[in-house]
């Protein structure tokens, strides 16, 4: 999704790029898809976003963009102003986790700075003036934190970030005040879902004050058995403690999911598991109409099948590509057409067969 | 299911024989699977079945069998006493519509006489002393009635059938008194089911006093979108009127189903129909566990796909064979094993793939 690739759209299909969060590499990548650090920062001298009028928002936007483009930044970031692209392109950015639905919905001037690898992104004029994100594939809390810290240092050298001795970083919503850090790991938990142990796992995480959310954050559903585990508490806890909490909890969930996956392949459970995996494949092979929700369910089962070696002939990369392309924005960008929802469901069914080399 | 074929069981797989009701031939066989005439008859000098003690039932049974084996019968019938076969074989007979579940459940001496083609069957000691059935593939009320009448005449020459000037044939339950005739046509109505018009069609039939029942008669469910349409009234109506009513009503339902099938292949409906048919095929290809109910649903969609030419590479005969073999009795006889329900569901999935040449 670099600017140059976007420029190719009218001429040829851009080479497929899954973004850092779906690279399929990194530690524990059989279950941990992606680790993300998000830092909420605000600029002194500007009201928080809810009180920011149009003119001041534009001023903030220009100031931030100018400063982020100064030489010496640890990341090479391109700037994309949201009003410069159409709603389809904005949907694609949301599906790639580079921007939030809230940023899209905001009426003020707003945009995002991100690198070509899509492993770093800074939203400007979201709920907070700046929301920085760093992604890395697999479970690697330490690595994303170090990179986020370096980025944060560079930003603070260039921009007057609001900070108080008493509270730490000041944020628009008090739930983010303090470190402003949300460290989250996206995990793929079909085993726990199929064994009806997902609620137990979720409760364990919540007991140590971690949140478990769906694929697109707060209030979103766990499409395709993907969950995000993240810290709830940002105030009164050191970053290093947050890292340790998340790393420990996710490590346990990963272990739990692995054990359950083992059990699902043994004894009487094995045939039920095979049934589930192969039925999903049958649907992908044959359905003529597929909603994104059903598609993600089938792709989840396929991913499980590949990881457990119950299925052969497919790669995780194919599934990851399919997971992105089955979403409305990506689907329509790929087919280069604006489609009605029922047309999308048909094209999705076709496209997934192509991507997976079926039929 | 002749005696000689049953004798082969231990040695080799008997050649598959679908019985007259699933031959797949006859008029309007795209929708009308089978026509059946059933005559309820009772013998003078014996109490009706509910009042028949064990000794008298045995006496009646022996008397009837002896008379039915006298030379000159219009049909060559073999006799099978139900106590001479195991419960599996009895299930097979039920699944082939040669006997009723009520006959199996009865505690008295009981049996069935039928021809090798399985187009004629006489149950002895069912709810009535004799229940004669004649089957013909497709919609042919006239033909089954003529054959039933001839059989009835022969039976009446040999046995003292209870008849009253006032009521006609006397039966154990007054709902069958009069002609004792139930004329029924089994129709395959996936189009009406998928278009949500099945209730309308059912209501139309009921308005002219026809009953619409599931695959195995009263109280049974419409597995695989198969319905039986039959007359309700046996008293005060000539056989010729009953024939005309059923022929007319079923003719209309057949026409209705054909129109709906046409509509399901046109316009926006077409892709939804293709989706339904292909998903069913995907399940048959891939499922590792299949209940008979789900199997029949998938086979119904496959049958629809073949009849509408939306699917190629399959024959109606394969589907009919699969429809029989997916039922518990046939399945276990075919695999020559007594299976637990969950084992059956696995073997069924395998067996259907073999029969349909899938995978």
XYZ file of C-alpha atoms in Angstrom:
718
model
C 0.000 0.000 0.000
C 2.905 2.399 -0.611
C 2.084 5.424 -2.688
C 3.883 4.057 -5.736
C 1.958 0.805 -5.603
C -1.294 2.646 -5.213
C -0.383 4.616 -8.328
C -0.296 1.361 -10.322
C -3.890 0.525 -9.601
C -5.371 1.554 -12.896
C -2.715 -0.231 -14.933
C -1.958 -3.563 -13.379
C -2.692 -5.620 -10.321
C -0.301 -4.595 -7.547
C 1.825 -7.417 -6.250
C 0.151 -8.849 -3.181
C 1.468 -7.596 0.127
C -0.014 -8.901 3.331
C 1.505 -6.266 5.626
C 3.585 -6.989 8.686
C 0.694 -8.312 10.733
C -0.014 -11.172 8.327
C 3.532 -12.023 7.305
C 3.129 -15.482 8.803
C 6.596 -15.467 10.381
C 7.962 -14.792 13.865
C 7.978 -16.777 17.120
C 4.967 -19.039 17.824
C 3.407 -18.086 14.506
C 1.313 -21.268 14.469
C -0.931 -19.420 16.927
C 0.403 -15.893 17.500
C -0.237 -13.997 14.283
C 1.027 -10.566 15.170
C 2.199 -8.401 18.053
C 1.368 -4.718 18.128
C 2.382 -1.831 20.365
C 0.177 1.239 20.255
C 1.141 4.523 21.905
C -1.388 7.313 22.448
C 0.198 10.791 22.422
C -1.167 14.319 22.407
C 0.393 17.674 21.665
C 0.653 20.454 24.204
C -1.001 23.674 23.096
C -3.901 21.939 21.308
C -7.199 20.860 22.883
C -7.899 17.113 22.935
C -9.619 15.865 19.777
C -13.240 16.064 21.047
C -12.743 19.820 21.622
C -10.613 20.481 18.557
C -12.319 22.689 15.976
C -11.758 22.281 12.265
C -9.179 25.029 11.908
C -7.097 23.915 14.879
C -7.277 20.308 13.690
C -5.911 21.363 10.300
C -3.172 23.359 11.996
C -2.246 20.372 14.164
C -2.298 18.056 11.170
C 0.045 20.269 9.155
C 2.382 20.807 12.044
C 2.620 17.102 12.830
C 3.132 16.109 9.200
C 5.859 18.699 8.770
C 7.704 17.519 11.853
C 7.381 13.810 11.041
C 8.967 14.476 7.648
C 12.039 16.111 9.168
C 15.225 14.091 8.565
C 16.560 11.733 11.192
C 13.376 9.796 11.948
C 14.136 6.129 12.765
C 11.467 5.027 10.246
C 10.951 6.154 6.665
C 7.291 7.097 6.597
C 5.029 8.192 3.751
C 2.080 10.414 4.593
C -1.449 9.688 3.417
C -4.169 12.217 4.032
C -7.468 10.360 4.315
C -9.417 12.884 2.232
C -7.034 12.282 -0.674
C -8.264 8.710 -1.134
C -11.717 7.266 -1.686
C -13.741 5.251 0.790
C -12.611 1.992 -0.784
C -8.972 2.798 -0.157
C -9.844 3.825 3.390
C -11.548 0.450 3.935
C -8.395 -1.257 2.689
C -6.314 0.683 5.226
C -8.681 -0.366 8.029
C -8.549 -3.994 6.928
C -4.755 -3.758 7.006
C -4.927 -2.396 10.582
C -3.068 0.766 9.526
C -5.926 3.023 10.536
C -8.975 2.674 12.765
C -12.638 2.946 11.874
C -12.709 5.953 14.219
C -10.117 7.756 12.114
C -12.204 7.121 8.995
C -15.335 8.412 10.716
C -13.691 11.604 12.053
C -14.773 14.787 10.286
C -11.560 16.736 10.907
C -8.431 16.757 8.758
C -6.682 13.497 9.415
C -4.215 11.044 7.992
C -1.674 8.340 8.583
C 2.067 8.032 8.192
C 3.378 4.539 7.495
C 6.346 2.680 6.065
C 6.315 0.522 2.931
C 6.521 -2.662 5.005
C 3.440 -1.482 6.931
C 5.145 -2.320 10.195
C 4.893 1.207 11.575
C 1.966 3.605 11.344
C 1.142 6.928 13.002
C -2.463 8.087 12.852
C -2.855 11.843 13.090
C -6.024 13.346 14.607
C -7.587 10.140 15.821
C -9.097 10.032 19.345
C -5.646 11.198 20.402
C -3.598 13.605 18.323
C -1.144 10.842 17.552
C -1.614 7.136 17.711
C 1.580 5.297 16.904
C 1.560 1.625 16.057
C 4.363 -0.857 15.555
C 3.644 -4.346 14.238
C 5.744 -7.490 14.176
C 4.710 -10.969 13.106
C 4.416 -13.705 15.736
C 4.761 -13.198 19.489
C 7.470 -10.616 20.084
C 6.449 -8.065 22.671
C 10.024 -6.988 23.399
C 10.870 -6.244 19.775
C 7.763 -4.179 19.054
C 8.229 -2.292 22.293
C 11.848 -1.368 21.522
C 10.900 -0.151 18.100
C 7.920 1.799 19.443
C 10.096 3.376 22.115
C 12.624 4.507 19.519
C 9.851 5.971 17.392
C 8.334 7.659 20.451
C 11.685 9.247 21.345
C 12.037 10.629 17.837
C 8.499 12.001 17.891
C 9.063 13.660 21.268
C 12.205 15.334 19.954
C 10.132 16.914 17.180
C 6.759 17.519 18.791
C 5.697 18.931 22.192
C 4.056 15.858 23.707
C 1.688 16.386 26.660
C 3.042 14.733 29.760
C 2.503 15.239 33.466
C 4.773 14.275 36.334
C 1.765 12.934 38.189
C -0.088 11.008 35.453
C 2.441 10.369 32.715
C 1.225 10.790 29.141
C -2.055 12.673 28.973
C -4.728 11.249 26.691
C -8.146 12.166 25.415
C -9.752 9.255 27.236
C -8.452 8.597 30.791
C -8.329 4.838 30.152
C -5.194 5.431 28.082
C -3.483 7.888 30.412
C -0.124 6.947 31.914
C 1.967 4.932 29.544
C -0.532 5.380 26.694
C 0.582 1.898 25.756
C -1.622 -0.807 24.500
C 0.322 -3.933 23.760
C -1.744 -6.496 21.930
C -1.177 -9.869 20.373
C -3.462 -11.305 17.747
C -3.883 -15.008 18.316
C -5.615 -17.636 16.238
C -7.577 -19.906 18.581
C -9.718 -22.347 16.593
C -8.778 -25.160 18.973
C -10.095 -23.342 22.025
C -13.221 -22.287 20.134
C -13.955 -25.786 18.824
C -13.363 -27.345 22.234
C -15.623 -24.784 23.908
C -12.750 -23.644 26.103
C -12.469 -20.159 24.674
C -14.533 -18.570 27.441
C -12.342 -20.176 30.062
C -9.235 -18.850 28.313
C -10.778 -15.413 28.014
C -11.670 -15.369 31.699
C -8.142 -16.291 32.721
C -6.786 -13.377 30.712
C -9.373 -11.007 32.158
C -8.467 -12.008 35.700
C -5.037 -10.520 35.186
C -6.620 -7.386 33.686
C -6.041 -8.210 30.062
C -8.721 -7.538 27.470
C -9.698 -10.076 24.816
C -11.248 -8.560 21.718
C -12.189 -9.519 18.171
C -10.256 -9.057 14.959
C -10.869 -5.316 14.631
C -10.597 -4.290 18.262
C -13.153 -3.112 20.754
C -16.691 -4.323 20.082
C -15.680 -6.289 17.003
C -16.362 -9.974 16.664
C -13.853 -12.793 16.709
C -14.117 -13.464 12.985
C -12.155 -16.469 11.842
C -11.350 -17.386 15.464
C -8.892 -14.501 15.677
C -8.632 -12.759 19.054
C -6.607 -9.824 20.290
C -5.203 -10.063 23.790
C -4.049 -6.742 25.238
C -3.397 -4.881 28.465
C -6.297 -2.911 29.947
C -4.292 -0.890 32.426
C -2.065 1.929 31.221
C -1.760 3.960 34.407
C 0.415 3.080 37.400
C 2.161 0.270 35.656
C 5.581 0.387 34.057
C 5.891 -0.480 30.396
C 8.150 -3.382 31.358
C 5.412 -4.803 33.589
C 2.845 -4.504 30.818
C 5.214 -6.327 28.478
C 5.785 -9.081 31.011
C 2.038 -9.467 31.702
C 1.092 -9.749 28.050
C 4.018 -11.991 27.150
C 3.190 -14.342 30.019
C -0.559 -14.459 29.411
C -0.270 -14.904 25.663
C 2.432 -17.519 26.172
C -0.005 -19.452 28.350
C -2.861 -19.105 25.881
C -0.560 -20.263 23.070
C 0.393 -23.286 25.142
C -3.247 -23.996 25.969
C -4.271 -23.734 22.321
C -1.461 -26.123 21.366
C -2.576 -28.693 23.925
C -6.155 -28.457 22.763
C -5.061 -28.822 19.139
C -3.257 -31.997 20.137
C -6.356 -33.349 21.875
C -8.514 -32.522 18.865
C -6.368 -34.829 16.766
C -6.517 -37.800 19.107
C -9.063 -40.524 19.746
C -12.710 -39.973 18.995
C -12.173 -36.237 18.546
C -9.986 -36.788 15.499
C -12.759 -37.648 13.069
C -14.852 -34.687 14.234
C -11.875 -32.421 13.684
C -11.216 -33.883 10.240
C -14.898 -33.457 9.473
C -14.767 -29.802 10.440
C -11.634 -29.064 8.464
C -12.740 -30.917 5.349
C -16.244 -29.465 5.383
C -14.703 -26.000 5.444
C -12.591 -26.939 2.455
C -15.671 -28.339 0.699
C -17.422 -25.016 1.213
C -14.455 -23.075 -0.136
C -14.315 -25.404 -3.130
C -18.006 -25.337 -3.954
C -19.881 -22.342 -2.542
C -21.040 -19.808 -5.101
C -21.960 -17.228 -2.455
C -19.725 -16.554 0.550
C -20.091 -13.808 3.145
C -16.833 -12.533 4.621
C -17.864 -13.988 7.963
C -18.376 -17.493 6.592
C -15.245 -17.183 4.460
C -13.167 -16.328 7.510
C -14.629 -19.277 9.396
C -13.659 -21.609 6.555
C -10.204 -20.046 6.259
C -9.740 -20.444 9.993
C -10.447 -24.166 9.690
C -8.100 -24.379 6.719
C -5.349 -22.587 8.635
C -5.877 -25.005 11.525
C -5.706 -27.904 9.066
C -2.403 -26.712 7.650
C -0.840 -26.043 11.061
C -1.882 -29.455 12.357
C -0.882 -31.165 9.080
C -4.397 -32.547 8.683
C -4.491 -30.782 5.316
C -1.784 -30.728 2.703
C -1.398 -28.848 -0.536
C -1.922 -25.400 0.946
C 0.390 -22.836 2.493
C -0.232 -20.421 5.343
C 0.641 -17.623 2.922
C -2.221 -18.597 0.660
C -4.582 -18.564 3.615
C -3.275 -15.213 4.845
C -3.690 -13.717 1.401
C -7.217 -15.129 1.283
C -7.970 -13.704 4.744
C -7.148 -10.227 3.529
C -8.709 -10.512 0.082
C -12.011 -11.817 1.394
C -12.669 -8.522 3.158
C -14.862 -5.997 1.345
C -12.236 -3.303 0.718
C -9.518 -5.647 -0.507
C -11.995 -7.662 -2.522
C -13.265 -4.631 -4.419
C -9.815 -3.189 -4.917
C -8.656 -6.526 -6.278
C -11.584 -6.904 -8.664
C -11.407 -3.172 -9.511
C -15.128 -2.824 -9.257
C -17.553 -1.355 -6.798
C -19.753 -4.284 -5.948
C -23.088 -4.591 -4.207
C -22.937 -6.814 -1.126
C -24.494 -9.776 -2.973
C -22.048 -9.339 -5.857
C -19.211 -9.241 -3.359
C -20.317 -12.555 -1.899
C -20.116 -14.135 -5.347
C -16.768 -12.621 -6.275
C -15.394 -13.604 -2.891
C -16.295 -17.245 -3.509
C -14.541 -17.145 -6.914
C -11.524 -15.231 -5.712
C -10.849 -17.486 -2.744
C -10.812 -20.495 -5.062
C -8.238 -18.739 -7.230
C -6.058 -17.750 -4.282
C -6.202 -21.239 -2.780
C -5.784 -22.970 -6.147
C -9.077 -24.837 -5.765
C -11.262 -26.194 -8.520
C -34.533 -58.714 -1.234
C -35.797 -62.067 -2.588
C -35.019 -65.055 -0.429
C -32.258 -66.228 -2.745
C -30.513 -62.877 -2.662
C -30.772 -62.737 1.066
C -29.123 -66.135 1.124
C -26.073 -64.644 -0.578
C -25.392 -62.140 2.149
C -22.623 -63.987 3.911
C -20.752 -64.714 0.722
C -20.839 -61.706 -1.497
C -22.447 -58.312 -1.803
C -25.877 -58.737 -3.355
C -26.323 -56.827 -6.589
C -27.951 -53.538 -5.749
C -31.692 -53.452 -6.237
C -33.559 -50.255 -5.517
C -37.055 -51.766 -5.550
C -39.936 -50.568 -7.669
C -40.396 -47.339 -5.738
C -36.919 -46.062 -6.579
C -36.566 -47.395 -10.109
C -36.320 -43.849 -11.425
C -38.564 -44.528 -14.405
C -42.235 -43.912 -15.237
C -44.209 -40.786 -16.174
C -43.102 -37.470 -14.646
C -40.218 -39.173 -12.873
C -38.308 -35.906 -12.576
C -40.670 -35.150 -9.687
C -43.023 -38.109 -9.120
C -40.859 -40.864 -7.684
C -43.406 -43.582 -7.106
C -47.136 -44.292 -7.021
C -48.565 -46.725 -4.503
C -51.994 -48.232 -3.959
C -52.652 -49.716 -0.538
C -55.720 -51.801 0.244
C -56.752 -52.609 3.818
C -58.608 -55.926 4.122
C -59.750 -58.075 7.025
C -60.929 -61.649 7.279
C -64.379 -62.598 8.455
C -64.379 -64.927 11.416
C -61.349 -63.287 13.097
C -61.423 -60.304 15.488
C -59.693 -57.137 14.271
C -55.990 -57.022 15.123
C -56.279 -55.036 18.398
C -58.498 -57.844 19.797
C -56.654 -60.741 18.208
C -54.948 -63.004 20.728
C -51.664 -64.757 19.992
C -53.198 -68.096 19.064
C -55.793 -66.637 16.744
C -53.168 -64.388 15.124
C -51.031 -67.449 14.395
C -54.043 -69.251 13.023
C -54.899 -66.295 10.786
C -51.286 -65.985 9.651
C -51.050 -69.643 8.653
C -54.401 -69.601 6.934
C -53.555 -66.466 4.928
C -50.102 -67.722 3.942
C -51.521 -71.041 2.822
C -54.164 -69.378 0.672
C -51.782 -66.828 -0.840
C -49.532 -69.688 -1.948
C -52.316 -71.463 -3.821
C -51.747 -71.565 -7.575
C -53.353 -69.015 -9.862
C -52.366 -65.816 -8.003
C -51.708 -62.961 -10.432
C -48.381 -62.273 -8.685
C -45.619 -64.659 -7.739
C -45.037 -63.881 -4.081
C -42.483 -65.183 -1.640
C -43.416 -65.232 2.052
C -41.188 -63.793 4.750
C -42.119 -64.285 8.368
C -40.736 -61.343 10.341
C -39.532 -63.505 13.252
C -37.327 -65.446 10.845
C -35.110 -62.440 10.184
C -33.138 -60.168 12.490
C -33.921 -56.569 13.308
C -31.452 -55.320 10.718
C -33.251 -57.137 7.944
C -36.540 -55.818 9.240
C -35.174 -52.266 9.088
C -34.136 -52.882 5.501
C -37.692 -53.980 4.668
C -39.093 -50.816 6.249
C -36.619 -48.645 4.355
C -37.743 -50.374 1.151
C -41.388 -49.596 2.014
C -42.284 -53.295 1.914
C -43.403 -53.331 5.540
C -44.439 -50.684 8.061
C -42.874 -49.815 11.372
C -46.171 -50.909 12.932
C -45.755 -54.413 11.510
C -42.254 -54.599 12.987
C -43.520 -53.440 16.371
C -46.457 -55.875 16.495
C -46.019 -58.737 18.961
C -48.187 -61.274 17.106
C -47.110 -63.654 14.357
C -46.723 -61.540 11.247
C -45.051 -61.408 7.905
C -45.044 -60.124 4.381
C -45.522 -61.643 0.939
C -43.770 -59.869 -1.920
C -42.479 -60.393 -5.434
C -38.829 -60.286 -6.495
C -39.327 -56.917 -8.191
C -40.719 -55.566 -4.895
C -43.642 -54.027 -6.743
C -46.278 -55.946 -4.791
C -46.356 -56.653 -1.064
C -48.997 -58.029 1.282
C -48.445 -57.488 4.990
C -50.166 -60.068 7.164
C -51.328 -59.140 10.680
C -50.629 -55.433 10.520
C -53.256 -53.000 11.840
C -55.547 -54.810 9.407
C -55.291 -58.530 8.747
C -54.050 -57.826 5.242
C -52.488 -54.708 3.850
C -51.803 -55.059 0.160
C -49.500 -52.655 -1.614
C -48.722 -52.179 -5.284
C -45.891 -49.856 -6.364
C -45.039 -48.375 -9.727
C -42.354 -45.821 -10.549
C -43.427 -42.324 -11.590
C -46.967 -41.002 -11.578
C -49.279 -43.805 -12.683
C -52.354 -44.031 -10.510
C -54.357 -45.979 -13.085
C -51.729 -48.690 -13.524
C -51.198 -49.331 -9.806
C -54.914 -49.349 -9.217
C -55.563 -51.941 -11.950
C -52.875 -54.187 -10.600
C -54.120 -53.748 -7.031
C -57.671 -54.547 -8.123
C -56.532 -57.737 -9.815
C -54.600 -58.740 -6.719
C -57.584 -57.884 -4.527
C -59.898 -60.054 -6.668
C -57.522 -62.998 -6.363
C -57.261 -62.525 -2.606
C -61.033 -62.357 -2.242
C -61.408 -65.599 -4.186
C -59.163 -67.318 -1.665
C -59.971 -65.584 1.612
C -63.253 -64.529 3.283
C -62.851 -60.741 3.230
C -65.048 -58.694 5.594
C -67.367 -56.458 3.647
C -70.660 -54.780 4.444
C -73.326 -53.573 2.044
C -73.609 -50.377 4.028
C -69.943 -49.503 4.675
C -67.939 -51.415 2.103
C -64.710 -53.036 3.324
C -64.532 -53.189 7.115
C -61.276 -52.117 8.713
C -59.693 -52.026 12.136
C -59.649 -48.225 12.142
C -62.767 -46.506 10.745
C -60.627 -44.011 8.785
C -59.876 -46.798 6.311
C -63.398 -48.229 6.050
C -65.156 -48.172 2.679
C -62.747 -48.664 -0.167
C -59.857 -49.399 2.195
C -57.822 -47.663 -0.479
C -55.009 -45.296 0.099
C -53.535 -44.101 -3.136
C -50.320 -42.193 -2.612
C -47.677 -40.626 -4.770
C -44.189 -39.874 -3.515
C -43.014 -36.591 -4.948
C -39.635 -34.883 -4.746
C -40.225 -31.182 -4.122
C -36.921 -29.401 -3.475
C -38.040 -26.481 -5.644
C -41.138 -25.800 -3.561
C -39.162 -26.225 -0.342
C -36.354 -23.898 -1.430
C -38.802 -21.272 -2.658
C -40.780 -21.458 0.578
C -43.893 -22.442 -1.324
C -44.198 -25.920 0.100
C -46.767 -24.891 2.717
C -48.931 -23.302 0.060
C -48.739 -26.465 -2.027
C -49.545 -28.590 1.000
C -52.544 -26.433 1.845
C -53.933 -26.703 -1.672
C -53.757 -30.490 -1.452
C -55.351 -30.492 1.990
C -58.252 -28.367 0.776
C -59.311 -31.198 -1.496
C -58.924 -33.666 1.394
C -55.561 -35.058 0.423
C -52.924 -35.713 3.049
C -49.304 -34.689 2.620
C -46.861 -36.733 4.663
C -43.137 -37.348 4.969
C -41.035 -40.109 3.470
C -42.204 -42.856 5.816
C -45.877 -41.953 6.128
C -47.892 -40.563 8.983
C -45.894 -38.492 11.456
C -42.630 -38.943 9.587
C -40.573 -36.017 8.376
C -40.058 -34.881 4.823
C -36.466 -36.092 4.674
C -34.691 -35.201 1.488
C -37.654 -33.039 0.367
C -39.680 -36.184 -0.365
C -43.407 -35.943 0.311
C -46.247 -38.429 -0.013
C -49.546 -37.100 -1.297
C -52.511 -39.403 -0.660
C -56.265 -39.480 -0.263
C -57.656 -39.042 3.242
C -61.183 -40.192 2.542
C -61.894 -43.873 1.931
C -65.614 -43.952 2.714
C -68.379 -42.698 0.427
C -66.094 -42.147 -2.498
C -65.622 -44.467 -5.460
C -62.150 -45.735 -6.209
C -62.337 -43.988 -9.587
C -62.972 -40.656 -7.851
C -60.042 -41.209 -5.504
C -57.838 -41.960 -8.503
C -59.010 -38.842 -10.310
C -58.480 -36.635 -7.205
C -54.953 -37.853 -6.587
C -53.965 -37.813 -10.234
C -55.255 -34.257 -10.631
C -53.725 -32.895 -7.426
C -50.358 -34.536 -7.951
C -50.376 -33.426 -11.569
C -50.818 -29.859 -10.373
C -48.109 -30.148 -7.741
C -45.754 -31.624 -10.343
C -46.515 -28.683 -12.646
C -45.999 -26.221 -9.796
C -42.702 -27.796 -8.833
C -41.571 -27.636 -12.469
C -42.411 -23.943 -12.714
C -40.601 -23.196 -9.493
C -37.569 -25.169 -10.676
C -37.561 -23.011 -13.793
C -37.722 -19.827 -11.733
C -34.911 -21.039 -9.487
C -32.638 -21.222 -12.518
C -33.383 -17.755 -13.817
C -32.167 -14.275 -12.927
C -30.838 -13.529 -9.477
C -32.161 -16.826 -8.124
C -29.818 -18.837 -10.324
C -26.648 -18.217 -8.347
C -28.404 -19.005 -5.069
C -29.626 -22.262 -6.563
C -26.170 -23.119 -7.884
C -24.768 -22.263 -4.477
C -27.186 -24.620 -2.774
C -26.558 -27.476 -5.179
C -22.782 -27.126 -5.149
C -22.558 -26.742 -1.387
C -24.461 -30.006 -1.036
C -21.982 -31.650 -3.361
C -19.106 -30.137 -1.382
C -20.507 -31.690 1.784
C -20.900 -35.090 0.133
C -17.335 -34.843 -1.163
C -15.726 -33.736 2.077
C -17.761 -34.534 5.191
C -16.313 -37.232 7.428
C -19.477 -37.518 9.508
C -22.936 -37.513 7.923
C -26.262 -38.180 9.599
C -28.898 -39.789 7.402
C -30.942 -36.603 7.628
C -28.132 -34.395 6.343
C -27.181 -36.980 3.732
C -30.726 -37.023 2.379
C -30.759 -33.225 2.228
C -27.528 -33.250 0.216
C -28.796 -36.037 -2.040
C -32.002 -34.100 -2.597
C -29.996 -31.103 -3.804
C -27.888 -33.399 -5.993
C -31.002 -34.987 -7.484
C -32.363 -31.507 -8.172
C -29.047 -30.548 -9.774
C -29.132 -33.553 -12.084
C -32.773 -33.050 -13.092
C -32.189 -29.372 -13.835
C -28.870 -30.095 -15.582
C -27.065 -27.768 -13.185
C -24.865 -30.728 -12.283
C -23.296 -33.183 -14.650
C -21.344 -36.358 -14.104
C -23.969 -38.059 -11.939
C -26.969 -40.229 -12.683
C -30.321 -40.391 -10.934
C -29.629 -44.083 -10.360
C -26.521 -43.260 -8.370
C -28.520 -40.835 -6.251
C -31.349 -43.324 -5.731
C -28.876 -45.971 -4.681
C -27.299 -43.486 -2.296
C -30.722 -42.545 -0.902
C -31.352 -46.151 0.055
C -27.840 -46.971 1.243
C -27.610 -43.944 3.505
C -30.383 -45.306 5.704
C -29.344 -47.219 8.823
C -30.598 -50.678 7.826
C -29.203 -50.642 4.311
C -25.975 -49.060 5.466
C -25.306 -51.754 8.032
C -26.361 -54.565 5.723
C -24.036 -53.166 3.066
C -21.061 -52.842 5.397
C -22.000 -56.167 7.061
C -21.407 -54.749 10.470
C -23.553 -53.637 13.337
C -22.493 -50.073 13.865
C -23.053 -47.571 16.634
C -24.825 -44.414 15.458
C -21.566 -42.415 15.342
C -19.838 -45.191 13.394
C -22.767 -45.225 10.984
C -22.353 -41.519 10.349
C -18.727 -42.086 9.377
C -19.403 -45.110 7.181
C -22.268 -43.271 5.537
C -19.972 -40.411 4.533
C -17.489 -42.912 3.022
C -20.097 -45.057 1.346
C -21.880 -42.145 -0.318
C -18.597 -41.014 -1.839
C -18.102 -44.506 -3.265
C -21.633 -44.717 -4.641
C -21.420 -41.255 -6.197
C -17.874 -41.774 -7.470
C -16.567 -38.785 -5.479
C -13.060 -38.233 -4.222
